[in-house]
Structure formats: structure tokens, C-alpha cells
């Protein structure tokens, strides 16, 4: 079996505080936070609370269809975000991991091209990015990063099986406790 990097809920609690401290220490304060859904939603919410930012948005991007299985390129899916407020703002983009780096690179370029043209003068979007993990092969260097690993990462929000009506009877609390290590 391939070696995995296991992020538990408890370790995630430390990761989001340390990543948030990095952002605050840099002296750059975002006006709003944009999560790359779904992987970046939980990290983005945690960072929002940790640094006291309430303005949150999300952009829905799909790239991975399974462990190591990807589409050709990341694609933006509905619901689409209204980006008309972004020019002139400081925007923190949050994802779980920059692996190939293609997703983050695409989103950062998208935002940078959303600059508003005001009579010859372009009002830029000041965008920075934060991830919990970065892989060494990433073609994009995030501004803030908690750890670097070349392993496949198990995130606590996606490691358990999806709950369906037919799995409910087996999903007793004992078994759930066992799976999450309580
Ligand atoms: P990238 O475009 O940088 O290759 O990866 C984009 C997305 O793929 C990540 O936001 C994440 O949702 C998923 N992904 C990439 N590597 C991993 C990994 O090691 N573990 C998990 N669980 N998801 C990953």
C-alpha cells in the first residue's frame, strides 16, 4: 500500500491555527476569503474564524476524480461566483493542497484577469493563496503553506465513506467511533 500522510481532525486544528498565524505575521490582511470547493471549504472557514474575517466566498473547481485520477485540466463548475466585487480587494484563496498546482494556478490567474477597467486604468485584484499542504512537484508556489509532502494525503473530511440511505443501518455509532479513532 502506498504511504499516506494522515491529517486527523485534531492535527487539522493545529494546522489551521499555525497557517492563520503565518498569514497574520505577514502583515497582509485580506478583505475576503475565497475557498476552492470542496477541498478548501473547511480550511477556509477555519482560517476565517482564526483571523476574524467574515466575508467568505467559494469557487467550485473539479480536477481529481479519485486517488491520483485527474481530468485533463481543472474545470470551474456551477454555482458560479459573482466576481464583480473583487477589483481593488485583497483576496485570500484557500485550498487543501497544491498537488500538481494546476487548480490553484488556474484560480489565481482567473482572479488576476478579473481586474476592472476604469477609463484606461485597471483596478487589480490583490490575490494571495494559502494551502495546508504543498507537494514538491507543484507548478504553483502558494504564498502561505503549512507543510510540504510528496505522499497522498488523507483529509479527515474526505477519508470516510459517503453516508447513503442504504449505509445508514450499518453506520451505528460504535462503528463510526472506531473509524474516526474515538
Ligand atoms: P492540484 O490541482 O494541485 O493537482 O490538486 C487539486 C485538488 O486535488 C486538491 O485541492 C485536492 O482536492 C485534490 N488532491 C490533490 N492531491 C491530493 C491528495 O494528496 N489527497 C487528497 N485527498 N486530495 C488531493
Short mmCIF file of C-alpha atoms in Angstrom, two decimals, residues 46-129:
data_model
loop_
_atom_site.label_atom_id
_atom_site.label_comp_id
_atom_site.label_asym_id
_atom_site.label_seq_id
_atom_site.Cartn_x
_atom_site.Cartn_y
_atom_site.Cartn_z
CA UNK A 46 -11.39 27.72 9.90
CA UNK A 47 -8.99 30.45 8.73
CA UNK A 48 -11.87 32.93 8.50
CA UNK A 49 -12.67 32.37 12.17
CA UNK A 50 -8.99 32.32 13.21
CA UNK A 51 -8.15 35.69 11.63
CA UNK A 52 -11.55 37.32 12.18
CA UNK A 53 -12.73 37.63 8.56
CA UNK A 54 -16.46 37.18 7.91
CA UNK A 55 -16.58 37.84 4.16
CA UNK A 56 -16.41 34.41 2.52
CA UNK A 57 -16.95 33.12 -0.98
CA UNK A 58 -16.36 29.92 -2.91
CA UNK A 59 -15.37 28.88 -6.40
CA UNK A 60 -16.29 25.34 -7.41
CA UNK A 61 -13.49 23.52 -9.25
CA UNK A 62 -13.20 19.84 -10.15
CA UNK A 63 -9.96 18.12 -11.13
CA UNK A 64 -9.47 14.87 -9.23
CA UNK A 65 -11.94 12.05 -9.80
CA UNK A 66 -10.15 9.57 -7.49
CA UNK A 67 -6.78 8.80 -5.86
CA UNK A 68 -4.26 10.02 -8.44
CA UNK A 69 -7.05 10.13 -11.10
CA UNK A 70 -7.50 13.52 -12.75
CA UNK A 71 -9.32 15.20 -15.60
CA UNK A 72 -7.14 16.78 -18.31
CA UNK A 73 -7.44 20.21 -16.75
CA UNK A 74 -9.29 21.61 -13.74
CA UNK A 75 -12.77 22.91 -14.65
CA UNK A 76 -14.94 25.55 -12.97
CA UNK A 77 -18.41 24.17 -12.22
CA UNK A 78 -21.69 25.83 -11.18
CA UNK A 79 -22.74 27.51 -8.96
CA UNK A 80 -20.57 30.30 -10.41
CA UNK A 81 -19.19 33.00 -8.13
CA UNK A 82 -20.04 36.66 -8.70
CA UNK A 83 -16.59 38.24 -9.03
CA UNK A 84 -17.77 41.82 -9.72
CA UNK A 85 -16.83 42.97 -6.19
CA UNK A 86 -13.23 41.73 -6.37
CA UNK A 87 -11.26 44.51 -8.15
CA UNK A 88 -9.41 46.62 -5.59
CA UNK A 89 -9.86 43.99 -2.90
CA UNK A 90 -7.32 41.84 -1.07
CA UNK A 91 -8.45 38.26 -1.62
CA UNK A 92 -7.14 35.17 0.16
CA UNK A 93 -7.69 31.99 -1.87
CA UNK A 94 -7.69 28.82 0.23
CA UNK A 95 -7.36 25.19 -0.82
CA UNK A 96 -6.49 21.95 0.99
CA UNK A 97 -3.42 21.09 -1.10
CA UNK A 98 -1.43 22.31 -4.10
CA UNK A 99 -0.51 18.96 -5.72
CA UNK A 100 0.10 19.47 -9.44
CA UNK A 101 -0.67 23.10 -8.59
CA UNK A 102 -2.94 23.36 -11.67
CA UNK A 103 -6.11 24.15 -9.73
CA UNK A 104 -4.59 26.96 -7.68
CA UNK A 105 -2.72 28.37 -10.70
CA UNK A 106 -5.94 28.44 -12.75
CA UNK A 107 -7.94 30.14 -9.98
CA UNK A 108 -5.22 32.74 -9.27
CA UNK A 109 -4.98 33.58 -12.99
CA UNK A 110 -8.78 33.79 -13.22
CA UNK A 111 -8.83 36.31 -10.37
CA UNK A 112 -5.96 38.35 -11.76
CA UNK A 113 -7.83 38.66 -15.07
CA UNK A 114 -10.93 39.90 -13.27
CA UNK A 115 -9.32 43.32 -12.89
CA UNK A 116 -11.79 46.14 -13.54
CA UNK A 117 -11.11 48.59 -16.35
CA UNK A 118 -11.91 52.16 -15.23
CA UNK A 119 -11.17 54.52 -18.13
CA UNK A 120 -7.72 53.21 -19.06
CA UNK A 121 -6.76 52.40 -15.50
CA UNK A 122 -7.00 48.75 -14.45
CA UNK A 123 -8.00 48.08 -10.85
CA UNK A 124 -6.29 44.83 -9.94
CA UNK A 125 -7.34 42.06 -7.59
CA UNK A 126 -4.66 41.64 -4.92
CA UNK A 127 -4.86 37.86 -4.53
CA UNK A 128 -2.75 35.59 -2.32
CA UNK A 129 -3.11 31.87 -1.70
#
